[in-house]
Amino acid sequence: MSNATVYTFVIFLCFVAVPVRNDYPYYKTDFYSEKYGHFSELDRLQMLEEAKQMFYFGYDNYIKYAFPKDELDPIHCVGRGPDHDNPANININDVLGDYCLTLVDVLDTLAIMGNSSEFKHVIRLVTENLSFDKNSTVQVFEANIRVIGGLLSAHLIITDRQQPFGDMAPLDYDDELLYLAHDLATRLLPAFENPATGIPHPRVNLMRGVPVDIYNTTCTAGAGSLLVEMGMLSRLLDDPVYEGAARRAIRALWRHRDAATGLLGNVIDITTGEWKGKISGVGAGLDSFYEYLLKAYILFGETDDLDMFNDSYKRIKSFMRKGRPHCNQGVGDHPLYVNVNMKNGHTATTWIDSLSAAFAGVMVLSGDIEEAICAHALYYSIWKRYGVLPERYNWRLKVPDISFYPLRPELVESTYLLYQATKNPFYLHVGRDILRSLNKYTKTQCGYATVHDIGDKSLEDRMESFFLSETCKYLYLLFDKDNHLNKNPLGYVFSTEGHIFPIERRFRQKSWVVADNDGWTRAPPAHRVDSIIRVNAGNHSDSNCYQVASERRYFLPMESRYFHQVVSSVGL
C-alpha cells in the first residue's frame, strides 16, 4: 500500500460474481468445504429475521424497563446509571454518564434497519430528555465514541438529502443532535488542556472539568482514538478546536514511540510521557489507535494519518506476527499476532484478548485479505470451542486467562467485513454460529447478559450499549444483502463503536491550517480534491486482491488443511 493511495474497499471489486465452479475435486469432497461451502437464501432470510428479533428484544426491553437510564440490567429488568455512591467504580462510571447512553448509541442502528417511525420517535426522546449538565465523571474515549459518535451519525442520516435508509428526517429537526454533540465535546475539552505533553486526561467531570484526584495515566487507544468523531464535529461546525485537540493527542503519542522499534506501549503517563505499560499489541489499549489512523485518512484525506498507519502496520507485521510466512502457503504454525515488549519486540505475554479480533477488520480495510482471513479463523475457532469469546485466551496453554464475555462485537464485526470483501458463504455460517450462541447462552428474561464465566456460562446482570449498537448491527448487516450500506460499500466508514459516517468530498476540506506549534490559522476554503479511494477495476497491481486463490472464493477462504490446523490448535 503506497503512501499516495490507500486501496481501501478495493477488495469489494475483486470478488466479482461468477458461477460457482464444481471442478475442484479436493474442495468438492472436503468435510469443511461441504459444511461451509453453501448457505441457502432461505437460511439467509431466516437469520436476517433472527438478527432483527435479537436487536428488538434487547431494544424494546431497554425502552420498557430502563429508559432514561444508561443501560438495561437484563436479568432483574431495571435500568442502570452511574455509581454515584462509589466514584472509584470506573468499570461503571467510565461509561455511564446519566445521559440515556443506550438510546443514543442505537440511533443509527434503527435507521440502518429502516425503522423510520421509531427513529423519529427516538430523536424526539433524545432532544427532550438528553442533557449533559450532570455531575458525572466519564471516560473521554467512551463518551466520544458512544455519545458524540451516535449523535453525529444520526445527524448525518437526518440531513442526508438522498435519505437512503428511508424517510429519517423529522419535519421539525433543527440540528438539535449536532448541538448536543457540540455541547458534550465542549465539556470534554478541559481534558486536553495538558501543557506538559498534549496527551489528554482520561476522565472529565461533565460539570467541573478534570477532577483534582484523577489518574495521570491513560491507554494509547483511549487518548489516540478520538479523531473520527472530533474531526467530523470540527468539519460540520467549521471549528478547528475539536479536531486540533484530537490531532495533538495523536502526535504526542507518536513522538513518544520507542526510538529503536518504533512501537508504542499500551499505558502512558500524561504528565511525563513515560510509558507505564510497555506491552505493544493489536488488542486492548492499542487497538483503535491503529484503526482510527486508517479511518481518519479515509474520511479526511490527511496524508500524515496514512503515513502513521503504514508505519505502524509495517512494525506490527515485523515484531508481532508469528507463524508461517503466508496464510495459505507453506508449513509452520498458524499465523498469530502476539503482545510484545515495545522496547525490544520480544514476546511479552502468552495471551491474546477479545478486542484484538477486530484487527482482522482493519486488515480488510487496508486490503490485506489473506492476513485477515487467517487472523479471523483463530478467533472463530476459539468461539466455537467455548460458545463465546473469552476476554483473554492463553495461546500457549490453550485455556482462557480471563473467562468473562461482555457481549463484545469485535469478532462479528470482522466477520461482516470479510463477508463483504469475499462474499464467501463461510462467513454467513460464522454469523449464524455467533447469533445462535448468543441466544443460547446470553438471552435472559428481558435482554442479553454478560457471560461471567465461559466455563459454566454463569451470567452478570449487564447489557452494555455496544451490544445493540454494534453486535446486533453487524449481525443484521451480515444477512441483509439488500441494505443500502451493503450496496454502497464505498460510501461509509464504521467508527470503532459501529456508527456510520459518510465518505464525502466535503469532509476532506477544511478552512483552517494547523501550524507546527499546534496552533491554527484561518485560511481560504480548500480546493475540492478527488476521492482518496482510487478504485480501478482493471488494475490492482499494488493491492492484495489477487493474493486470494480463485477456488477459495467459492469454497473455504482458507485451504482445508490450514483450517483444520487452527481448529485443532485450540482443542476442537
Coordinates of C-alpha atoms in Angstrom, one line a residue:
M1 CA 0.0 0.0 0.0
S2 CA 1.7 3.2 -1.1
N3 CA 1.7 6.5 0.7
A4 CA -0.2 8.2 -2.1
T5 CA -3.1 5.8 -2.3
V6 CA -4.9 3.6 0.2
Y7 CA -6.8 0.8 -1.6
T8 CA -9.5 0.8 1.0
F9 CA -12.6 -1.1 -0.1
V10 CA -10.9 -2.1 -3.4
I11 CA -11.4 -5.6 -2.3
F12 CA -15.2 -5.3 -2.8
L13 CA -14.5 -5.2 -6.6
C14 CA -12.1 -8.1 -6.5
F15 CA -14.6 -10.8 -5.9
V16 CA -17.0 -10.3 -8.8
A17 CA -19.9 -12.6 -9.1
V18 CA -19.3 -15.6 -11.3
P19 CA -20.9 -19.1 -11.4
V20 CA -19.7 -21.4 -8.7
R21 CA -17.3 -23.9 -10.2
N22 CA -17.5 -27.6 -9.4
D23 CA -14.2 -28.7 -11.0
Y24 CA -12.1 -28.6 -7.8
P25 CA -12.2 -32.2 -6.6
Y26 CA -10.2 -31.5 -3.5
Y27 CA -12.6 -28.9 -2.3
K28 CA -15.7 -30.7 -3.6
T29 CA -15.2 -33.7 -1.3
D30 CA -13.6 -32.0 1.7
F31 CA -15.5 -32.1 5.0
Y32 CA -15.0 -28.4 5.8
S33 CA -16.0 -27.3 2.3
E34 CA -19.1 -29.5 2.4
K35 CA -20.0 -27.9 5.8
Y36 CA -19.3 -24.3 5.0
G37 CA -19.4 -24.1 1.2
H38 CA -23.1 -23.2 0.8
F39 CA -25.6 -21.0 2.6
S40 CA -29.1 -21.0 1.1
E41 CA -31.2 -18.0 0.5
L42 CA -33.9 -19.4 2.8
D43 CA -31.2 -19.7 5.6
R44 CA -30.1 -16.2 5.0
L45 CA -33.6 -14.8 5.3
Q46 CA -34.2 -16.8 8.4
M47 CA -31.0 -15.5 10.0
L48 CA -31.9 -11.9 9.0
E49 CA -35.1 -12.3 10.9
E50 CA -33.4 -13.8 13.9
A51 CA -30.9 -10.9 14.0
K52 CA -33.7 -8.4 13.8
Q53 CA -35.6 -10.2 16.6
M54 CA -32.4 -10.2 18.7
F55 CA -32.0 -6.4 18.4
Y56 CA -35.6 -5.6 19.1
F57 CA -35.8 -7.9 22.1
G58 CA -33.0 -6.0 23.7
Y59 CA -34.1 -2.6 22.5
D60 CA -37.8 -2.9 23.4
N61 CA -36.9 -4.1 26.9
Y62 CA -34.4 -1.2 27.3
I63 CA -37.2 1.2 26.4
K64 CA -39.7 -0.6 28.7
Y65 CA -37.6 -1.1 31.8
A66 CA -34.5 1.1 31.6
F67 CA -35.0 4.4 29.7
P68 CA -33.9 7.1 30.5
K69 CA -31.2 5.3 32.4
D70 CA -28.0 4.5 30.5
E71 CA -28.2 0.7 30.4
L72 CA -30.6 -2.2 31.0
D73 CA -29.9 -4.8 33.6
P74 CA -31.4 -7.7 31.6
I75 CA -31.8 -10.2 34.5
H76 CA -33.6 -8.0 37.0
C77 CA -35.2 -5.8 34.3
V78 CA -34.2 -2.5 35.7
G79 CA -32.2 0.5 34.5
R80 CA -28.6 1.2 35.4
G81 CA -26.8 4.6 35.7
P82 CA -23.6 5.8 37.2
D83 CA -22.4 4.5 40.6
H84 CA -22.6 7.8 42.5
D85 CA -22.0 6.1 45.8
N86 CA -18.7 4.7 44.7
P87 CA -16.9 7.2 42.3
A88 CA -13.9 4.8 42.2
N89 CA -16.0 2.2 40.4
I90 CA -14.6 3.1 37.0
N91 CA -15.9 -0.1 35.4
I92 CA -19.3 1.5 35.6
N93 CA -18.6 5.2 35.8
D94 CA -16.2 5.4 32.9
V95 CA -19.1 4.5 30.6
L96 CA -22.3 5.6 32.3
G97 CA -22.9 9.3 32.5
D98 CA -26.6 9.5 33.2
Y99 CA -27.2 10.6 29.6
C100 CA -29.5 7.9 28.1
L101 CA -26.5 6.1 26.7
T102 CA -28.1 3.1 25.1
L103 CA -30.7 5.2 23.4
V104 CA -28.1 7.5 21.8
D105 CA -25.9 4.5 20.9
V106 CA -28.6 2.8 18.9
L107 CA -29.9 5.7 16.9
D108 CA -28.2 4.8 13.6
T109 CA -29.0 1.1 14.1
L110 CA -32.7 1.9 13.9
A111 CA -32.1 3.9 10.7
I112 CA -30.0 1.2 9.1
M113 CA -32.9 -1.3 9.8
G114 CA -35.2 1.1 8.0
N115 CA -37.4 1.8 11.1
S116 CA -38.4 5.4 10.2
S117 CA -41.2 5.8 12.8
E118 CA -39.1 4.5 15.7
F119 CA -36.0 6.5 14.6
K120 CA -38.1 9.7 14.6
H121 CA -39.7 8.8 17.9
V122 CA -36.3 8.3 19.5
I123 CA -35.0 11.6 18.1
R124 CA -37.8 13.3 20.0
L125 CA -37.0 11.3 23.1
V126 CA -33.3 12.3 22.9
T127 CA -34.0 16.0 22.2
E128 CA -36.5 16.2 25.1
N129 CA -34.6 14.1 27.7
L130 CA -30.8 14.4 27.0
S131 CA -28.8 16.8 29.0
F132 CA -25.1 16.8 29.8
D133 CA -25.4 19.1 32.7
K134 CA -24.6 16.2 35.0
N135 CA -22.3 15.7 38.0
S136 CA -20.8 12.6 36.2
T137 CA -17.2 11.8 35.7
V138 CA -16.8 9.8 32.5
Q139 CA -14.0 8.5 30.3
V140 CA -13.3 10.9 27.4
F141 CA -12.9 8.0 25.0
E142 CA -16.2 6.3 25.8
A143 CA -18.2 9.5 25.8
N144 CA -16.6 10.4 22.5
I145 CA -17.2 7.1 20.6
R146 CA -20.6 6.2 22.1
V147 CA -22.3 9.5 22.6
I148 CA -20.7 12.1 20.3
G149 CA -20.4 9.4 17.6
G150 CA -24.0 8.3 18.0
L151 CA -25.3 11.9 17.8
L152 CA -23.2 12.9 14.8
S153 CA -24.1 9.7 12.9
A154 CA -27.8 10.2 13.4
H155 CA -27.5 13.9 12.5
L156 CA -25.8 13.0 9.2
I157 CA -28.5 10.4 8.4
I158 CA -31.2 13.0 9.1
T159 CA -29.6 15.7 7.0
D160 CA -28.7 13.4 4.0
R161 CA -30.8 14.8 1.1
Q162 CA -30.9 11.4 -0.5
Q163 CA -32.4 9.7 2.6
P164 CA -31.0 6.3 1.5
F165 CA -32.4 4.4 4.5
G166 CA -35.9 5.8 4.1
D167 CA -37.5 8.9 5.4
M168 CA -35.5 9.6 8.5
A169 CA -35.9 13.3 8.7
P170 CA -38.2 14.7 11.4
L171 CA -40.2 17.7 10.0
D172 CA -39.1 20.0 12.8
Y173 CA -35.5 18.9 13.1
D174 CA -33.2 21.9 13.6
D175 CA -29.8 20.4 14.1
E176 CA -30.5 19.5 17.7
L177 CA -28.3 16.4 17.7
L178 CA -25.4 18.4 16.3
Y179 CA -25.8 21.0 19.1
L180 CA -25.9 18.2 21.7
A181 CA -22.7 16.7 20.3
H182 CA -21.1 20.2 20.3
D183 CA -22.2 20.7 24.0
L184 CA -20.7 17.3 25.1
A185 CA -17.4 17.9 23.1
T186 CA -17.0 21.3 24.8
R187 CA -17.4 19.7 28.2
L188 CA -14.7 17.2 27.3
L189 CA -12.2 19.9 26.2
P190 CA -10.7 20.5 29.6
A191 CA -9.2 17.0 29.4
F192 CA -7.0 18.3 26.6
E193 CA -5.6 21.2 28.5
N194 CA -2.4 19.4 29.4
P195 CA 0.6 21.6 28.6
A196 CA 3.1 19.0 29.7
T197 CA 2.7 16.5 26.8
G198 CA -0.5 17.3 25.0
I199 CA -1.9 13.9 25.9
P200 CA -5.4 14.3 27.3
H201 CA -6.5 13.3 30.8
P202 CA -8.5 10.1 30.6
R203 CA -11.6 11.3 32.5
V204 CA -13.5 14.6 32.9
N205 CA -16.5 15.7 35.1
L206 CA -19.2 17.0 32.8
M207 CA -19.8 20.0 35.1
R208 CA -16.5 20.7 36.7
G209 CA -13.8 19.6 34.3
V210 CA -10.8 17.5 35.2
P211 CA -11.1 16.1 38.7
V212 CA -8.4 17.0 41.1
D213 CA -7.7 13.4 42.2
I214 CA -7.6 12.0 38.7
Y215 CA -5.2 9.3 37.5
N216 CA -2.3 10.6 35.5
T217 CA -2.1 7.6 33.2
T218 CA -4.1 6.7 30.1
C219 CA -4.1 4.0 27.5
T220 CA -2.9 4.7 23.9
A221 CA -6.2 3.8 22.4
G222 CA -8.1 6.0 24.8
A223 CA -6.0 9.1 24.1
G224 CA -5.4 8.4 20.4
S225 CA -8.8 7.2 19.1
L226 CA -10.8 10.5 19.2
L227 CA -10.1 11.8 15.7
V228 CA -13.0 10.4 13.7
E229 CA -15.7 11.9 15.9
M230 CA -13.8 15.1 16.8
G231 CA -12.7 15.6 13.2
M232 CA -16.2 15.2 11.9
L233 CA -17.6 17.6 14.5
S234 CA -15.0 20.2 13.6
R235 CA -15.8 19.9 9.9
L236 CA -19.5 20.2 10.4
L237 CA -19.1 23.2 12.7
D238 CA -16.2 24.7 10.7
D239 CA -14.3 25.0 14.0
P240 CA -10.8 23.6 14.3
V241 CA -10.7 23.3 18.0
Y242 CA -12.0 19.7 18.3
E243 CA -10.0 18.1 15.5
G244 CA -7.0 20.1 16.6
A245 CA -7.2 18.6 20.2
A246 CA -7.5 15.1 18.8
R247 CA -4.6 15.5 16.4
R248 CA -2.4 17.0 19.1
A249 CA -3.0 13.9 21.2
I250 CA -2.1 11.6 18.3
R251 CA 1.1 13.5 17.5
A252 CA 2.1 13.5 21.2
L253 CA 1.7 9.7 21.4
W254 CA 3.6 9.3 18.1
R255 CA 6.5 11.4 19.4
H256 CA 6.9 9.0 22.4
R257 CA 7.1 5.8 20.4
D258 CA 10.2 3.8 21.0
A259 CA 13.3 5.1 19.1
A260 CA 14.6 1.6 18.4
T261 CA 11.5 -0.4 17.5
G262 CA 9.0 2.4 16.5
L263 CA 6.4 0.7 18.7
L264 CA 4.1 2.3 21.2
G265 CA 3.2 1.0 24.6
N266 CA -0.3 0.5 26.0
V267 CA -0.3 2.9 29.0
I268 CA 1.4 6.3 29.3
D269 CA 1.9 8.9 32.0
I270 CA 0.2 12.0 30.5
T271 CA 2.4 14.4 32.5
T272 CA 5.9 12.9 32.0
G273 CA 5.4 10.9 28.8
E274 CA 6.8 7.8 30.5
W275 CA 5.4 4.5 29.4
K276 CA 3.9 2.8 32.4
G277 CA 2.7 -0.1 30.3
K278 CA 5.2 -1.4 27.8
I279 CA 3.1 -4.0 26.1
S280 CA 2.6 -3.4 22.4
G281 CA -0.1 -5.4 20.5
V282 CA -3.2 -5.1 18.4
G283 CA -5.7 -5.6 21.3
A284 CA -6.8 -3.8 24.4
G285 CA -5.0 -0.5 25.0
L286 CA -3.9 0.0 21.4
D287 CA -6.5 -1.5 19.0
S288 CA -8.5 1.5 17.9
F289 CA -5.4 3.8 17.7
Y290 CA -4.3 1.9 14.5
E291 CA -7.9 1.7 13.3
Y292 CA -8.5 5.4 13.6
L293 CA -5.3 6.3 11.7
L294 CA -6.6 4.5 8.7
K295 CA -10.3 5.5 9.1
A296 CA -9.4 9.2 9.6
Y297 CA -7.4 9.1 6.4
I298 CA -10.3 7.6 4.5
L299 CA -12.7 10.3 5.8
F300 CA -10.5 13.4 5.9
G301 CA -7.6 12.7 3.4
E302 CA -4.8 13.8 5.7
T303 CA -1.7 12.0 4.4
D304 CA 0.0 12.1 7.8
D305 CA -2.6 9.7 9.1
L306 CA -1.9 7.3 6.4
D307 CA 1.8 7.6 6.9
M308 CA 1.4 6.8 10.6
F309 CA -0.8 3.8 9.8
N310 CA 1.6 2.4 7.2
D311 CA 4.5 2.7 9.5
S312 CA 2.5 1.1 12.4
Y313 CA 1.3 -1.7 10.2
K314 CA 4.8 -2.5 9.0
R315 CA 6.1 -2.7 12.5
I316 CA 3.2 -4.8 13.7
K317 CA 4.0 -7.3 10.9
S318 CA 7.7 -7.2 11.8
F319 CA 7.5 -7.6 15.6
M320 CA 4.2 -9.1 16.5
R321 CA 3.4 -11.6 13.8
K322 CA 4.4 -15.2 14.5
G323 CA 3.9 -18.4 12.5
R324 CA 4.4 -19.4 8.8
P325 CA 5.1 -16.5 6.4
H326 CA 1.9 -16.9 4.4
C327 CA -1.6 -17.7 5.5
N328 CA -2.3 -20.3 2.7
Q329 CA 1.1 -21.4 1.8
G330 CA 4.0 -23.3 3.3
V331 CA 4.4 -25.1 6.6
G332 CA 4.6 -23.9 10.2
D333 CA 2.3 -22.7 12.9
H334 CA -0.9 -20.8 12.2
P335 CA -0.1 -17.0 12.0
L336 CA -0.7 -15.2 15.3
Y337 CA -0.2 -11.6 16.4
V338 CA 1.2 -11.6 19.9
N339 CA 1.9 -8.9 22.5
V340 CA 5.5 -7.8 22.6
N341 CA 7.7 -5.5 24.6
M342 CA 7.8 -2.1 22.9
K343 CA 11.5 -1.7 23.7
N344 CA 12.8 -4.8 22.0
G345 CA 9.9 -6.6 20.2
H346 CA 10.3 -9.7 22.4
T347 CA 7.1 -11.6 23.2
A348 CA 5.7 -10.1 26.4
T349 CA 2.6 -12.3 27.1
T350 CA 1.2 -15.7 26.1
W351 CA -2.3 -14.3 25.8
I352 CA -4.4 -12.5 23.2
D353 CA -7.6 -10.7 24.1
S354 CA -11.0 -10.5 22.5
L355 CA -10.6 -6.9 21.4
S356 CA -7.8 -8.0 19.0
A357 CA -10.4 -9.9 17.0
A358 CA -11.3 -6.6 15.4
F359 CA -7.8 -6.3 13.8
A360 CA -8.9 -8.6 11.0
G361 CA -11.4 -5.9 10.0
V362 CA -8.6 -3.3 9.9
M363 CA -6.7 -5.7 7.6
V364 CA -9.7 -5.9 5.4
L365 CA -9.9 -2.1 5.1
S366 CA -6.2 -2.0 4.2
G367 CA -6.7 -4.6 1.5
D368 CA -4.6 -7.3 3.3
I369 CA -7.3 -10.0 2.8
E370 CA -5.2 -13.2 3.3
E371 CA -4.0 -11.9 6.6
A372 CA -7.5 -11.0 7.6
I373 CA -8.8 -14.5 6.7
C374 CA -6.1 -16.1 8.9
A375 CA -6.5 -13.8 11.8
H376 CA -10.3 -14.2 11.9
A377 CA -10.1 -18.0 11.7
L378 CA -8.2 -18.2 15.0
Y379 CA -10.8 -16.2 16.9
Y380 CA -13.7 -18.1 15.3
S381 CA -12.1 -21.4 16.4
I382 CA -11.9 -20.1 20.0
W383 CA -15.5 -19.0 19.8
K384 CA -16.5 -22.5 18.5
R385 CA -14.7 -24.2 21.4
Y386 CA -16.4 -22.1 24.2
G387 CA -19.6 -20.9 22.6
V388 CA -18.5 -17.3 23.2
L389 CA -15.1 -15.5 23.2
P390 CA -13.2 -15.3 26.5
E391 CA -11.8 -11.8 27.3
R392 CA -8.2 -13.3 27.3
Y393 CA -7.1 -16.6 25.8
N394 CA -3.7 -18.2 26.6
W395 CA -2.4 -19.4 23.2
R396 CA 0.4 -21.4 24.8
L397 CA -1.7 -23.2 27.4
K398 CA -4.8 -23.3 25.2
V399 CA -7.1 -22.1 28.0
P400 CA -8.8 -18.8 28.9
D401 CA -6.8 -16.4 31.2
I402 CA -9.9 -14.2 31.8
S403 CA -13.2 -16.0 31.4
F404 CA -15.9 -13.4 31.0
Y405 CA -17.6 -12.2 27.8
P406 CA -19.4 -8.9 27.9
L407 CA -21.3 -9.3 24.5
R408 CA -18.4 -7.8 22.6
P409 CA -18.8 -7.1 18.8
E410 CA -15.3 -7.5 17.5
L411 CA -15.5 -11.0 16.1
V412 CA -18.8 -10.4 14.3
E413 CA -17.5 -7.0 13.0
S414 CA -14.6 -8.7 11.3
T415 CA -16.9 -11.5 10.1
Y416 CA -19.1 -8.9 8.4
L417 CA -16.3 -7.1 6.8
L418 CA -14.7 -10.3 5.5
Y419 CA -18.0 -11.4 4.0
Q420 CA -18.4 -8.1 2.3
A421 CA -14.9 -8.5 0.9
T422 CA -15.2 -12.1 -0.3
K423 CA -18.9 -13.0 -0.4
N424 CA -17.7 -16.4 0.8
P425 CA -20.6 -18.3 2.5
F426 CA -18.2 -19.4 5.2
Y427 CA -18.8 -16.1 7.0
L428 CA -22.6 -16.5 6.9
H429 CA -22.1 -19.8 8.8
V430 CA -19.8 -18.0 11.3
G431 CA -22.5 -15.3 11.8
R432 CA -25.2 -18.0 12.4
D433 CA -23.0 -19.7 14.9
I434 CA -22.4 -16.4 16.8
L435 CA -26.1 -15.4 16.7
R436 CA -27.3 -18.8 18.0
S437 CA -24.7 -19.0 20.7
L438 CA -25.8 -15.6 21.9
N439 CA -29.4 -16.7 22.0
K440 CA -28.4 -20.0 23.7
Y441 CA -26.1 -18.7 26.4
T442 CA -26.8 -15.0 27.0
K443 CA -30.6 -14.4 26.5
T444 CA -32.4 -13.6 29.7
Q445 CA -35.9 -12.5 30.7
C446 CA -35.6 -9.1 29.2
G447 CA -32.4 -8.8 27.3
Y448 CA -28.9 -10.3 26.8
A449 CA -26.4 -10.5 29.7
T450 CA -22.7 -10.6 30.1
V451 CA -21.2 -14.0 30.5
H452 CA -19.4 -14.1 33.8
D453 CA -17.6 -17.4 33.2
I454 CA -17.5 -19.1 29.8
G455 CA -16.9 -22.4 31.6
D456 CA -20.2 -22.7 33.4
K457 CA -22.0 -19.9 31.3
S458 CA -23.0 -18.1 34.5
L459 CA -24.2 -14.5 33.8
E460 CA -23.7 -11.0 35.1
D461 CA -26.7 -8.6 35.1
R462 CA -25.4 -6.1 32.5
M463 CA -26.1 -5.4 28.8
E464 CA -23.6 -2.8 27.6
S465 CA -24.8 -0.4 25.0
F466 CA -22.4 -1.7 22.3
F467 CA -24.4 -5.0 22.2
L468 CA -27.3 -3.1 20.4
S469 CA -25.2 -0.5 18.6
E470 CA -22.5 -3.0 17.3
T471 CA -23.0 -6.7 17.9
C472 CA -26.7 -6.7 16.7
K473 CA -26.0 -4.2 13.9
Y474 CA -23.2 -6.2 12.3
L475 CA -25.2 -9.4 12.6
Y476 CA -28.1 -7.8 10.9
L477 CA -26.0 -6.3 8.1
L478 CA -24.2 -9.6 7.6
F479 CA -27.5 -11.2 6.5
D480 CA -29.2 -8.1 4.9
K481 CA -27.7 -8.2 1.4
D482 CA -30.0 -5.5 0.1
N483 CA -29.2 -3.0 2.8
H484 CA -28.0 0.4 1.4
L485 CA -24.7 0.0 3.2
N486 CA -24.0 -3.3 1.5
K487 CA -25.0 -1.9 -1.9
N488 CA -22.7 1.1 -1.4
P489 CA -19.5 -0.3 0.2
L490 CA -17.5 2.8 -0.8
G491 CA -20.0 5.2 0.8
Y492 CA -19.4 4.8 4.6
V493 CA -16.9 4.2 7.3
F494 CA -17.9 2.5 10.6
S495 CA -16.5 4.1 13.7
T496 CA -14.9 1.9 16.4
E497 CA -18.4 2.0 18.1
G498 CA -20.1 0.9 14.8
H499 CA -21.5 4.3 14.0
I500 CA -21.6 5.2 10.3
F501 CA -20.0 8.2 8.7
P502 CA -20.4 9.0 5.0
I503 CA -17.3 9.3 2.8
E504 CA -17.8 12.7 1.1
R505 CA -15.5 15.2 -0.5
R506 CA -16.9 18.0 1.8
F507 CA -15.3 16.3 4.8
R508 CA -11.8 16.3 3.1
Q509 CA -11.9 20.1 3.0
K510 CA -11.3 22.5 5.9
S511 CA -10.9 26.2 6.2
W512 CA -8.0 26.2 8.7
V513 CA -4.4 25.2 8.6
V514 CA -2.8 23.5 11.6
A515 CA 0.6 25.1 12.4
D516 CA 3.7 23.3 13.6
N517 CA 3.3 24.8 17.0
D518 CA -0.1 23.0 17.4
G519 CA -1.9 26.3 16.8
W520 CA -4.1 27.1 13.8
T521 CA -4.8 30.0 11.5
R522 CA -7.6 30.8 9.2
A523 CA -7.2 30.0 5.5
P524 CA -9.3 30.3 2.3
P525 CA -11.5 27.3 1.7
A526 CA -9.5 24.4 0.4
H527 CA -9.9 23.4 -3.2
R528 CA -12.1 20.4 -4.0
V529 CA -10.0 17.2 -4.1
D530 CA -10.5 14.0 -5.9
S531 CA -11.5 10.9 -3.9
I532 CA -8.7 9.4 -2.0
I533 CA -10.2 6.0 -2.7
R534 CA -8.9 5.3 -6.1
V535 CA -10.5 2.2 -7.4
N536 CA -9.6 0.9 -10.9
A537 CA -11.2 -2.4 -11.6
G538 CA -8.8 -3.1 -14.4
N539 CA -5.6 -2.6 -12.5
H540 CA -5.0 -3.8 -8.9
S541 CA -1.3 -4.4 -9.2
D542 CA -0.5 -2.7 -5.9
S543 CA -3.3 -4.2 -4.0
N544 CA -3.8 -7.5 -2.3
C545 CA -6.8 -8.6 -4.4
Y546 CA -5.1 -11.4 -6.3
Q547 CA -3.4 -12.9 -3.2
V548 CA -6.6 -15.0 -2.7
A549 CA -6.7 -18.1 -5.0
S550 CA -9.8 -18.2 -7.1
E551 CA -11.2 -21.5 -5.8
R552 CA -11.3 -20.1 -2.3
R553 CA -13.8 -17.5 -3.4
Y554 CA -16.3 -20.3 -3.7
F555 CA -15.2 -22.8 -1.1
L556 CA -13.3 -22.2 2.1
P557 CA -11.5 -18.9 2.4
M558 CA -8.6 -20.9 3.9
E559 CA -7.3 -24.2 2.5
S560 CA -8.9 -27.0 4.5
R561 CA -5.5 -28.3 5.8
Y562 CA -4.8 -24.9 7.4
F563 CA -8.3 -24.5 8.7
H564 CA -8.1 -27.9 10.3
Q565 CA -4.7 -26.9 11.8
V566 CA -6.2 -23.8 13.5
V567 CA -9.3 -25.6 14.7
S568 CA -7.1 -28.3 16.2
S569 CA -4.8 -25.8 17.8
V570 CA -7.5 -24.6 20.2
G571 CA -8.6 -28.1 21.1
L572 CA -11.6 -28.6 18.9

